[in-house]
PDB file of C-alpha atoms in Angstrom:
ATOM      1  CA  MET A   1       3.876 -12.875  17.132  1.00 82.00           C
ATOM      2  CA  ALA A   2       1.117 -10.465  16.694  1.00 95.00           C
ATOM      3  CA  LYS A   3       0.207  -7.833  18.809  1.00 97.00           C
ATOM      4  CA  PHE A   4      -3.457  -6.186  19.004  1.00 98.00           C
ATOM      5  CA  LEU A   5      -2.599  -2.099  19.305  1.00 98.00           C
ATOM      6  CA  PRO A   6      -3.885   1.044  18.458  1.00 97.00           C
ATOM      7  CA  LEU A   7      -3.556   1.886  15.149  1.00 97.00           C
ATOM      8  CA  LYS A   8      -1.426   5.121  16.253  1.00 97.00           C
ATOM      9  CA  GLN A   9       0.837   2.600  18.762  1.00 98.00           C
ATOM     10  CA  ALA A  10       0.992   0.339  15.701  1.00 98.00           C
ATOM     11  CA  VAL A  11       2.731   2.426  12.928  1.00 98.00           C
ATOM     12  CA  ALA A  12       4.503   4.527  15.899  1.00 98.00           C
ATOM     13  CA  GLU A  13       6.650   1.626  16.967  1.00 98.00           C
ATOM     14  CA  ASN A  14       6.977   0.029  13.687  1.00 98.00           C
ATOM     15  CA  LEU A  15       7.723   2.522  10.915  1.00 98.00           C
ATOM     16  CA  HIS A  16      10.637   5.053  11.065  1.00 98.00           C
ATOM     17  CA  ASP A  17      12.437   7.762   9.086  1.00 98.00           C
ATOM     18  CA  GLY A  18      14.224   6.307   6.207  1.00 98.00           C
ATOM     19  CA  ASP A  19      12.334   3.345   6.393  1.00 98.00           C
ATOM     20  CA  THR A  20      11.482   1.042   2.849  1.00 98.00           C
ATOM     21  CA  VAL A  21       7.935   0.344   3.440  1.00 98.00           C
ATOM     22  CA  ALA A  22       5.275  -1.120   1.427  1.00 98.00           C
ATOM     23  CA  PHE A  23       1.704  -0.093   1.719  1.00 98.00           C
ATOM     24  CA  GLU A  24       0.314  -2.821  -0.824  1.00 98.00           C
ATOM     25  CA  GLY A  25      -3.163  -4.105  -1.846  1.00 95.00           C
ATOM     26  CA  PHE A  26      -4.296  -4.108  -5.698  1.00 89.00           C
ATOM     27  CA  THR A  27      -7.204  -2.576  -5.876  1.00 87.00           C
ATOM     28  CA  HIS A  28      -8.881  -3.911  -3.180  1.00 93.00           C
ATOM     29  CA  LEU A  29      -8.171  -3.973   0.493  1.00 97.00           C
ATOM     30  CA  ILE A  30      -5.753  -1.220   0.148  1.00 97.00           C
ATOM     31  CA  PRO A  31      -4.493   0.200   3.828  1.00 98.00           C
ATOM     32  CA  THR A  32      -5.804   3.852   3.910  1.00 97.00           C
ATOM     33  CA  ALA A  33      -6.392   4.316   7.254  1.00 97.00           C
ATOM     34  CA  ALA A  34      -2.827   2.992   8.191  1.00 98.00           C
ATOM     35  CA  ALA A  35      -1.138   5.309   5.363  1.00 98.00           C
ATOM     36  CA  HIS A  36      -3.270   8.499   6.886  1.00 98.00           C
ATOM     37  CA  GLU A  37      -1.728   7.302   9.928  1.00 98.00           C
ATOM     38  CA  ALA A  38       1.765   7.370   9.047  1.00 98.00           C
ATOM     39  CA  ILE A  39       1.068  10.912   7.145  1.00 98.00           C
ATOM     40  CA  ARG A  40      -0.120  12.552  10.514  1.00 98.00           C
ATOM     41  CA  GLN A  41       3.042  11.255  12.395  1.00 98.00           C
ATOM     42  CA  GLY A  42       5.093  12.810   9.743  1.00 98.00           C
ATOM     43  CA  PHE A  43       7.758  10.308   8.658  1.00 98.00           C
ATOM     44  CA  ARG A  44       9.977  11.638   6.332  1.00 98.00           C
ATOM     45  CA  ASP A  45      12.975   9.967   3.720  1.00 98.00           C
ATOM     46  CA  LEU A  46      10.821   6.588   2.960  1.00 98.00           C
ATOM     47  CA  THR A  47      11.196   4.664  -0.117  1.00 98.00           C
ATOM     48  CA  LEU A  48       7.788   3.688  -1.170  1.00 98.00           C
ATOM     49  CA  VAL A  49       7.375   0.441  -2.797  1.00 98.00           C
ATOM     50  CA  ARG A  50       4.116  -1.093  -4.407  1.00 97.00           C
ATOM     51  CA  MET A  51       2.350  -2.555  -7.193  1.00 95.00           C
ATOM     52  CA  THR A  52       0.245  -0.087  -9.054  1.00 92.00           C
ATOM     53  CA  PRO A  53       0.484   2.912  -6.563  1.00 94.00           C
ATOM     54  CA  ASP A  54      -2.665   4.722  -6.214  1.00 95.00           C
ATOM     55  CA  LEU A  55      -3.961   7.342  -4.020  1.00 96.00           C
ATOM     56  CA  ILE A  56      -2.463   6.884  -0.692  1.00 97.00           C
ATOM     57  CA  TYR A  57       1.035   6.787  -2.036  1.00 98.00           C
ATOM     58  CA  ASP A  58      -0.319  10.414  -3.949  1.00 98.00           C
ATOM     59  CA  GLN A  59      -1.003  11.631  -0.615  1.00 98.00           C
ATOM     60  CA  MET A  60       2.268  10.945   0.664  1.00 98.00           C
ATOM     61  CA  ILE A  61       4.617  11.809  -1.794  1.00 98.00           C
ATOM     62  CA  GLY A  62       2.755  15.491  -1.926  1.00 98.00           C
ATOM     63  CA  MET A  63       3.211  15.626   1.927  1.00 98.00           C
ATOM     64  CA  GLY A  64       6.868  15.295   1.350  1.00 98.00           C
ATOM     65  CA  MET A  65       7.028  12.016   3.153  1.00 98.00           C
ATOM     66  CA  ALA A  66       9.106   9.972  -0.019  1.00 98.00           C
ATOM     67  CA  LYS A  67      12.488  10.007  -1.449  1.00 98.00           C
ATOM     68  CA  LYS A  68      12.060   7.231  -4.093  1.00 98.00           C
ATOM     69  CA  VAL A  69       9.405   5.159  -4.884  1.00 98.00           C
ATOM     70  CA  ILE A  70       9.597   1.535  -6.287  1.00 98.00           C
ATOM     71  CA  PHE A  71       6.598   1.039  -8.360  1.00 97.00           C
ATOM     72  CA  SER A  72       4.891  -0.931 -11.264  1.00 94.00           C
ATOM     73  CA  TYR A  73       2.521   1.284 -13.013  1.00 90.00           C
ATOM     74  CA  ALA A  74       1.330   4.693 -10.825  1.00 94.00           C
ATOM     75  CA  GLY A  75      -1.934   5.856 -11.486  1.00 94.00           C
ATOM     76  CA  ASN A  76      -5.090   6.849 -10.216  1.00 94.00           C
ATOM     77  CA  PRO A  77      -7.820   3.880 -11.084  1.00 87.00           C
ATOM     78  CA  GLY A  78      -9.997   4.441 -13.614  1.00 86.00           C
ATOM     79  CA  VAL A  79      -9.585   7.946 -13.470  1.00 93.00           C
ATOM     80  CA  GLY A  80      -5.653   8.792 -14.766  1.00 92.00           C
ATOM     81  CA  LEU A  81      -2.340  10.104 -13.453  1.00 93.00           C
ATOM     82  CA  LEU A  82      -1.600  10.644  -9.939  1.00 97.00           C
ATOM     83  CA  ARG A  83      -1.055  14.922  -9.719  1.00 97.00           C
ATOM     84  CA  ARG A  84       1.142  14.944  -7.185  1.00 98.00           C
ATOM     85  CA  LEU A  85       3.601  12.082  -8.065  1.00 98.00           C
ATOM     86  CA  ARG A  86       3.705  13.977 -11.409  1.00 97.00           C
ATOM     87  CA  ASP A  87       4.184  17.581  -9.680  1.00 98.00           C
ATOM     88  CA  ALA A  88       7.302  15.617  -7.628  1.00 98.00           C
ATOM     89  CA  VAL A  89       8.486  14.004 -10.540  1.00 97.00           C
ATOM     90  CA  GLU A  90       8.130  17.179 -12.815  1.00 97.00           C
ATOM     91  CA  ASN A  91       8.908  20.238 -10.293  1.00 98.00           C
ATOM     92  CA  ASN A  92      10.730  18.666  -7.171  1.00 98.00           C
ATOM     93  CA  TRP A  93       7.390  19.640  -5.296  1.00 98.00           C
ATOM     94  CA  PRO A  94       7.281  19.630  -2.215  1.00 98.00           C
ATOM     95  CA  ASN A  95      10.339  17.794  -2.932  1.00 98.00           C
ATOM     96  CA  ALA A  96      12.533  15.945  -5.562  1.00 97.00           C
ATOM     97  CA  ILE A  97      11.735  12.193  -5.641  1.00 98.00           C
ATOM     98  CA  GLU A  98      13.735   8.953  -7.434  1.00 98.00           C
ATOM     99  CA  ILE A  99      11.505   6.512  -9.287  1.00 97.00           C
ATOM    100  CA  GLU A 100      12.576   3.269 -10.253  1.00 97.00           C
ATOM    101  CA  GLU A 101       9.878   1.492 -12.561  1.00 96.00           C
ATOM    102  CA  HIS A 102       9.222  -1.963 -12.948  1.00 96.00           C
ATOM    103  CA  SER A 103       6.503  -4.408 -14.672  1.00 95.00           C
ATOM    104  CA  HIS A 104       3.727  -5.973 -12.568  1.00 94.00           C
ATOM    105  CA  ALA A 105       6.164  -9.401 -13.455  1.00 95.00           C
ATOM    106  CA  ALA A 106       9.086  -7.575 -11.819  1.00 97.00           C
ATOM    107  CA  MET A 107       7.634  -6.475  -9.009  1.00 97.00           C
ATOM    108  CA  ALA A 108       5.581  -9.794  -8.002  1.00 97.00           C
ATOM    109  CA  ASN A 109       8.836 -11.836  -8.529  1.00 98.00           C
ATOM    110  CA  ALA A 110      10.952  -9.053  -6.552  1.00 98.00           C
ATOM    111  CA  TYR A 111       8.373  -9.524  -3.454  1.00 98.00           C
ATOM    112  CA  GLU A 112       8.592 -13.517  -4.247  1.00 98.00           C
ATOM    113  CA  ALA A 113      11.879 -13.476  -3.704  1.00 98.00           C
ATOM    114  CA  GLY A 114      12.311 -11.155  -0.755  1.00 98.00           C
ATOM    115  CA  ALA A 115      10.016 -13.594   1.043  1.00 98.00           C
ATOM    116  CA  ALA A 116      12.209 -16.353   0.318  1.00 98.00           C
ATOM    117  CA  GLY A 117      15.096 -14.515   1.619  1.00 97.00           C
ATOM    118  CA  LEU A 118      17.075 -14.611  -2.198  1.00 98.00           C
ATOM    119  CA  PRO A 119      18.935 -11.313  -3.201  1.00 98.00           C
ATOM    120  CA  CYS A 120      17.396 -11.161  -6.139  1.00 98.00           C
ATOM    121  CA  ALA A 121      14.395 -12.649  -8.709  1.00 98.00           C
ATOM    122  CA  ILE A 122      14.887 -14.176 -12.008  1.00 98.00           C
ATOM    123  CA  PHE A 123      12.090 -14.763 -14.596  1.00 96.00           C
ATOM    124  CA  ARG A 124      11.135 -14.302 -18.388  1.00 94.00           C
ATOM    125  CA  GLY A 125      10.578 -10.583 -19.165  1.00 91.00           C
ATOM    126  CA  TYR A 126      11.465  -6.966 -20.386  1.00 92.00           C
ATOM    127  CA  ARG A 127      11.927  -8.813 -23.695  1.00 85.00           C
ATOM    128  CA  GLY A 128      11.812  -5.889 -25.998  1.00 81.00           C
ATOM    129  CA  ALA A 129      10.654  -3.643 -23.542  1.00 82.00           C
ATOM    130  CA  GLY A 130      12.406  -0.113 -22.812  1.00 88.00           C
ATOM    131  CA  LEU A 131      12.602   0.282 -18.982  1.00 91.00           C
ATOM    132  CA  ALA A 132      15.573  -1.493 -18.594  1.00 90.00           C
ATOM    133  CA  ASP A 133      17.206   1.529 -20.712  1.00 91.00           C
ATOM    134  CA  VAL A 134      16.303   3.882 -17.768  1.00 92.00           C
ATOM    135  CA  ASN A 135      16.096   1.441 -14.677  1.00 96.00           C
ATOM    136  CA  PRO A 136      19.716   0.115 -13.982  1.00 95.00           C
ATOM    137  CA  ASN A 137      18.327  -2.258 -11.521  1.00 97.00           C
ATOM    138  CA  ILE A 138      16.910  -4.571 -14.611  1.00 97.00           C
ATOM    139  CA  ARG A 139      19.520  -6.317 -15.802  1.00 96.00           C
ATOM    140  CA  SER A 140      19.908 -10.357 -17.481  1.00 94.00           C
ATOM    141  CA  VAL A 141      21.297 -13.358 -16.364  1.00 96.00           C
ATOM    142  CA  VAL A 142      22.230 -16.324 -18.103  1.00 97.00           C
ATOM    143  CA  CYS A 143      20.540 -19.752 -17.181  1.00 96.00           C
ATOM    144  CA  PRO A 144      23.396 -21.841 -16.250  1.00 96.00           C
ATOM    145  CA  PHE A 145      21.366 -25.317 -17.385  1.00 97.00           C
ATOM    146  CA  THR A 146      19.952 -23.698 -20.759  1.00 97.00           C
ATOM    147  CA  GLY A 147      21.971 -21.015 -21.709  1.00 97.00           C
ATOM    148  CA  GLU A 148      18.669 -18.921 -21.940  1.00 96.00           C
ATOM    149  CA  VAL A 149      18.670 -15.441 -21.242  1.00 95.00           C
ATOM    150  CA  LEU A 150      16.623 -14.368 -18.231  1.00 97.00           C
ATOM    151  CA  ALA A 151      15.563 -11.198 -16.762  1.00 96.00           C
ATOM    152  CA  ALA A 152      16.633 -10.203 -12.992  1.00 97.00           C
ATOM    153  CA  VAL A 153      15.933  -7.715 -10.503  1.00 98.00           C
ATOM    154  CA  PRO A 154      16.853  -7.217  -6.766  1.00 98.00           C
ATOM    155  CA  SER A 155      14.281  -8.522  -4.157  1.00 98.00           C
ATOM    156  CA  VAL A 156      11.916  -6.906  -2.573  1.00 98.00           C
ATOM    157  CA  ARG A 157      12.621  -6.573   1.325  1.00 98.00           C
ATOM    158  CA  PRO A 158      10.831  -3.597   2.975  1.00 98.00           C
ATOM    159  CA  ASP A 159      11.519  -2.749   6.482  1.00 98.00           C
ATOM    160  CA  VAL A 160       7.653  -2.781   6.905  1.00 98.00           C
ATOM    161  CA  THR A 161       4.680  -3.728   5.256  1.00 98.00           C
ATOM    162  CA  PHE A 162       0.940  -2.393   6.042  1.00 98.00           C
ATOM    163  CA  ILE A 163      -2.252  -4.357   4.726  1.00 98.00           C
ATOM    164  CA  HIS A 164      -5.799  -4.529   5.369  1.00 98.00           C
ATOM    165  CA  ALA A 165      -7.724  -7.604   5.921  1.00 97.00           C
ATOM    166  CA  GLN A 166     -11.093  -8.828   6.466  1.00 96.00           C
ATOM    167  CA  LYS A 167     -10.517 -10.332  10.234  1.00 96.00           C
ATOM    168  CA  ALA A 168      -8.092 -11.463  12.570  1.00 97.00           C
ATOM    169  CA  ASN A 169      -9.031 -14.004  14.919  1.00 96.00           C
ATOM    170  CA  LYS A 170      -8.362 -13.785  18.797  1.00 95.00           C
ATOM    171  CA  LYS A 171      -4.518 -15.460  18.356  1.00 95.00           C
ATOM    172  CA  GLY A 172      -3.286 -13.044  16.030  1.00 97.00           C
ATOM    173  CA  ASP A 173      -4.145 -15.305  12.784  1.00 96.00           C
ATOM    174  CA  VAL A 174      -5.035 -12.823   9.819  1.00 97.00           C
ATOM    175  CA  LEU A 175      -7.589 -13.820   7.164  1.00 96.00           C
ATOM    176  CA  VAL A 176      -7.660 -12.493   3.674  1.00 95.00           C
ATOM    177  CA  GLU A 177     -10.214 -13.401   1.397  1.00 92.00           C
ATOM    178  CA  GLY A 178     -10.930 -11.731  -2.232  1.00 91.00           C
ATOM    179  CA  ILE A 179      -8.381 -10.405  -4.572  1.00 89.00           C
ATOM    180  CA  VAL A 180      -4.984 -10.813  -2.717  1.00 89.00           C
ATOM    181  CA  GLY A 181      -2.539  -9.266  -4.946  1.00 89.00           C
ATOM    182  CA  ILE A 182       1.061  -9.566  -3.694  1.00 94.00           C
ATOM    183  CA  GLN A 183       0.019  -8.954   0.028  1.00 95.00           C
ATOM    184  CA  LYS A 184       0.754 -11.887   1.085  1.00 96.00           C
ATOM    185  CA  GLU A 185       4.322 -12.145  -0.292  1.00 97.00           C
ATOM    186  CA  ALA A 186       4.608  -8.645   0.937  1.00 98.00           C
ATOM    187  CA  VAL A 187       3.829  -9.504   4.659  1.00 98.00           C
ATOM    188  CA  LEU A 188       6.347 -12.458   4.533  1.00 98.00           C
ATOM    189  CA  ALA A 189       9.197 -10.362   2.745  1.00 98.00           C
ATOM    190  CA  ALA A 190       9.121  -7.746   5.390  1.00 98.00           C
ATOM    191  CA  LYS A 191      10.998  -7.517   8.680  1.00 98.00           C
ATOM    192  CA  ARG A 192       7.356  -6.078  10.467  1.00 98.00           C
ATOM    193  CA  ALA A 193       3.905  -6.518   9.468  1.00 98.00           C
ATOM    194  CA  VAL A 194       1.331  -4.415  10.510  1.00 98.00           C
ATOM    195  CA  VAL A 195      -2.729  -5.574   9.465  1.00 98.00           C
ATOM    196  CA  THR A 196      -5.946  -3.449   9.799  1.00 98.00           C
ATOM    197  CA  VAL A 197      -8.680  -5.178   9.815  1.00 98.00           C
ATOM    198  CA  GLU A 198     -12.498  -4.728   9.938  1.00 96.00           C
ATOM    199  CA  GLU A 199     -13.102  -6.918  12.828  1.00 96.00           C
ATOM    200  CA  VAL A 200     -11.658  -9.321  15.583  1.00 97.00           C
ATOM    201  CA  VAL A 201     -13.610 -12.840  15.721  1.00 95.00           C
ATOM    202  CA  GLU A 202     -13.123 -15.849  18.474  1.00 93.00           C
ATOM    203  CA  ASP A 203     -11.823 -18.272  15.136  1.00 90.00           C
ATOM    204  CA  PHE A 204     -12.655 -18.300  11.301  1.00 90.00           C
ATOM    205  CA  ALA A 205     -15.392 -20.843  10.434  1.00 82.00           C
ATOM    206  CA  GLY A 206     -16.302 -22.349   7.366  1.00 80.00           C
ATOM    207  CA  LEU A 207     -13.452 -21.255   5.066  1.00 80.00           C
ATOM    208  CA  HIS A 208     -12.922 -21.716   1.440  1.00 78.00           C
ATOM    209  CA  PRO A 209      -9.770 -23.579   0.504  1.00 75.00           C
ATOM    210  CA  ASN A 210      -8.585 -20.833  -1.432  1.00 75.00           C
ATOM    211  CA  VAL A 211      -8.224 -17.801   1.071  1.00 83.00           C
ATOM    212  CA  THR A 212      -5.071 -16.877   2.545  1.00 86.00           C
ATOM    213  CA  VAL A 213      -4.577 -16.911   6.562  1.00 91.00           C
ATOM    214  CA  LEU A 214      -1.410 -15.348   7.557  1.00 96.00           C
ATOM    215  CA  PRO A 215      -0.658 -17.092  10.624  1.00 96.00           C
ATOM    216  CA  SER A 216       0.568 -14.906  13.747  1.00 97.00           C
ATOM    217  CA  TRP A 217       4.110 -15.558  14.303  1.00 97.00           C
ATOM    218  CA  THR A 218       4.216 -13.452  10.419  1.00 98.00           C
ATOM    219  CA  VAL A 219       2.138 -10.347  11.885  1.00 98.00           C
ATOM    220  CA  THR A 220       3.950  -7.449  13.929  1.00 98.00           C
ATOM    221  CA  ALA A 221       0.888  -5.864  14.809  1.00 98.00           C
ATOM    222  CA  ILE A 222      -2.804  -6.198  14.164  1.00 98.00           C
ATOM    223  CA  SER A 223      -5.346  -2.670  14.591  1.00 98.00           C
ATOM    224  CA  VAL A 224      -9.193  -2.845  14.302  1.00 97.00           C
ATOM    225  CA  VAL A 225     -10.277  -0.077  11.754  1.00 96.00           C
ATOM    226  CA  PRO A 226     -13.274  -0.653  10.319  1.00 95.00           C
ATOM    227  CA  GLY A 227     -13.803   0.770   7.294  1.00 95.00           C
ATOM    228  CA  GLY A 228      -9.868   1.002   6.586  1.00 96.00           C
ATOM    229  CA  SER A 229      -9.460   0.528   3.414  1.00 96.00           C
ATOM    230  CA  HIS A 230     -11.570   2.895   1.662  1.00 96.00           C
ATOM    231  CA  PRO A 231     -12.124   4.126  -0.783  1.00 95.00           C
ATOM    232  CA  SER A 232     -10.921   0.904  -1.960  1.00 96.00           C
ATOM    233  CA  TYR A 233     -13.378  -2.010  -1.367  1.00 96.00           C
ATOM    234  CA  THR A 234     -12.925  -4.772   1.549  1.00 95.00           C
ATOM    235  CA  HIS A 235     -14.490  -7.852  -0.308  1.00 94.00           C
ATOM    236  CA  GLY A 236     -17.715  -9.011   2.241  1.00 93.00           C
ATOM    237  CA  TYR A 237     -18.028  -5.540   3.828  1.00 94.00           C
ATOM    238  CA  PHE A 238     -18.004  -2.877   1.604  1.00 94.00           C
ATOM    239  CA  ASP A 239     -17.941  -1.912  -2.300  1.00 93.00           C
ATOM    240  CA  ARG A 240     -15.420   0.541  -3.695  1.00 94.00           C
ATOM    241  CA  ASP A 241     -16.206   4.495  -3.948  1.00 94.00           C
ATOM    242  CA  ASN A 242     -15.609   5.134  -7.283  1.00 94.00           C
ATOM    243  CA  ALA A 243     -16.991   8.573  -6.678  1.00 94.00           C
ATOM    244  CA  ALA A 244     -13.861   8.976  -4.455  1.00 94.00           C
ATOM    245  CA  TYR A 245     -11.240   8.720  -7.014  1.00 96.00           C
ATOM    246  CA  LEU A 246     -13.105  10.940  -9.347  1.00 96.00           C
ATOM    247  CA  GLU A 247     -13.148  13.625  -6.443  1.00 96.00           C
ATOM    248  CA  TRP A 248      -9.267  12.932  -6.052  1.00 97.00           C
ATOM    249  CA  ASP A 249      -8.637  14.110  -9.491  1.00 97.00           C
ATOM    250  CA  GLU A 250      -9.702  17.466  -8.871  1.00 97.00           C
ATOM    251  CA  ILE A 251      -8.540  17.579  -5.574  1.00 98.00           C
ATOM    252  CA  ALA A 252      -5.190  16.340  -6.200  1.00 98.00           C
ATOM    253  CA  ALA A 253      -4.719  18.924  -9.763  1.00 97.00           C
ATOM    254  CA  GLU A 254      -3.907  21.767  -7.449  1.00 98.00           C
ATOM    255  CA  ARG A 255      -1.386  22.379  -4.597  1.00 98.00           C
ATOM    256  CA  ASP A 256      -3.527  24.829  -2.611  1.00 98.00           C
ATOM    257  CA  ARG A 257      -6.738  22.401  -2.587  1.00 98.00           C
ATOM    258  CA  PHE A 258      -4.600  19.587  -2.147  1.00 98.00           C
ATOM    259  CA  ALA A 259      -2.627  20.943   0.812  1.00 98.00           C
ATOM    260  CA  ASP A 260      -6.666  22.030   2.667  1.00 98.00           C
ATOM    261  CA  TRP A 261      -8.090  18.543   1.480  1.00 97.00           C
ATOM    262  CA  MET A 262      -4.921  16.897   3.930  1.00 98.00           C
ATOM    263  CA  LYS A 263      -5.396  19.167   6.828  1.00 97.00           C
ATOM    264  CA  LYS A 264      -9.190  18.677   7.028  1.00 95.00           C
ATOM    265  CA  ASN A 265      -9.462  14.781   6.441  1.00 95.00           C
ATOM    266  CA  VAL A 266      -5.887  13.830   7.581  1.00 97.00           C
ATOM    267  CA  MET A 267      -3.703  16.081   9.633  1.00 97.00           C
ATOM    268  CA  GLU A 268      -6.364  16.943  12.213  1.00 95.00           C
ATOM    269  CA  SER A 269      -8.343  14.261  11.893  1.00 90.00           C
ATOM    270  CA  THR A 270      -7.573  10.491  13.807  1.00 86.00           C
ATOM    271  CA  PRO A 271      -8.356   7.050  13.092  1.00 85.00           C
ATOM    272  CA  GLU A 272     -11.713   7.073  14.883  1.00 86.00           C
ATOM    273  CA  ASP A 273     -12.654   9.897  12.257  1.00 86.00           C
ATOM    274  CA  PHE A 274     -11.733   7.903   9.460  1.00 85.00           C
ATOM    275  CA  GLU A 275     -14.293   5.677  10.648  1.00 82.00           C
ATOM    276  CA  ARG A 276     -16.601   7.954  10.738  1.00 86.00           C
ATOM    277  CA  ARG A 277     -16.320   9.859   7.771  1.00 81.00           C
ATOM    278  CA  VAL A 278     -16.117   6.464   5.915  1.00 80.00           C
ATOM    279  CA  ALA A 279     -19.540   5.230   7.845  1.00 81.00           C
ATOM    280  CA  HIS A 280     -20.939   9.056   6.804  1.00 77.00           C
ATOM    281  CA  LEU A 281     -19.980   8.209   3.066  1.00 75.00           C
ATOM    282  CA  ARG A 282     -21.063   4.953   2.561  1.00 72.00           C
ATOM    283  CA  ARG A 283     -24.974   5.630   4.178  1.00 76.00           C
ATOM    284  CA  ALA A 284     -24.797   8.652   1.678  1.00 73.00           C
ATOM    285  CA  ARG A 285     -23.871   7.059  -1.438  1.00 71.00           C
ATOM    286  CA  SER A 286     -26.068   4.313  -0.660  1.00 66.00           C
TER     287      SER A 286
END
């Protein structure tokens, strides 16, 4: 059952060195505040899993936290490449990392298989694609009923998944609205799940039938962090901060500038500082 905890405690109790961890969000509800707290706590040897890794994985890789990344498409949305990821792959800075690249379809199916407790995902995909030539975890199986050759990849079952959401009620259920991506499956596939939310309410009312509600028994810990997905957006609360993504491309381009930014905005910061900085940026750019 979900416990309401300060973010620092929620991260410390649920993430450990060597874990396989997913900080999931698909352009929307990206758990930035949780990732920053993980960076402050200095975890190492992590296997980072994510559909579309963006700024937070660039930051975690640049801070030397990752030993491996399992992903589909890595980039700074609408801007270009992830410079810290590229530096790690090409120059082993700050350390060498292993990469396992998949298609979006493969990652989505792998999470779904993990949520179902299955060892692998089987689906139609990778026909005519070259990823299988460089990724030994992309294999094929023959359907025992039709003889069709299908793609197979290992299921994704993180030790812990972090997501951001709009609301939790006092019972510990979590409401996710808007573009959900693969967050629901990433939570259900994980041994532990930590959710940051904009607010806690007495209960949910007037819900659209297509919203996602994660019941409290699927969540380990909930932390209230308004603005916790910035610079991505939270549907119904604030818009995407496009300027921050453009700025990150310049910040991440140089190792020293990256290190200075991380020291000022993450390492010497707190979740409360994060909230104040996001609120200030939103006012300044409105």
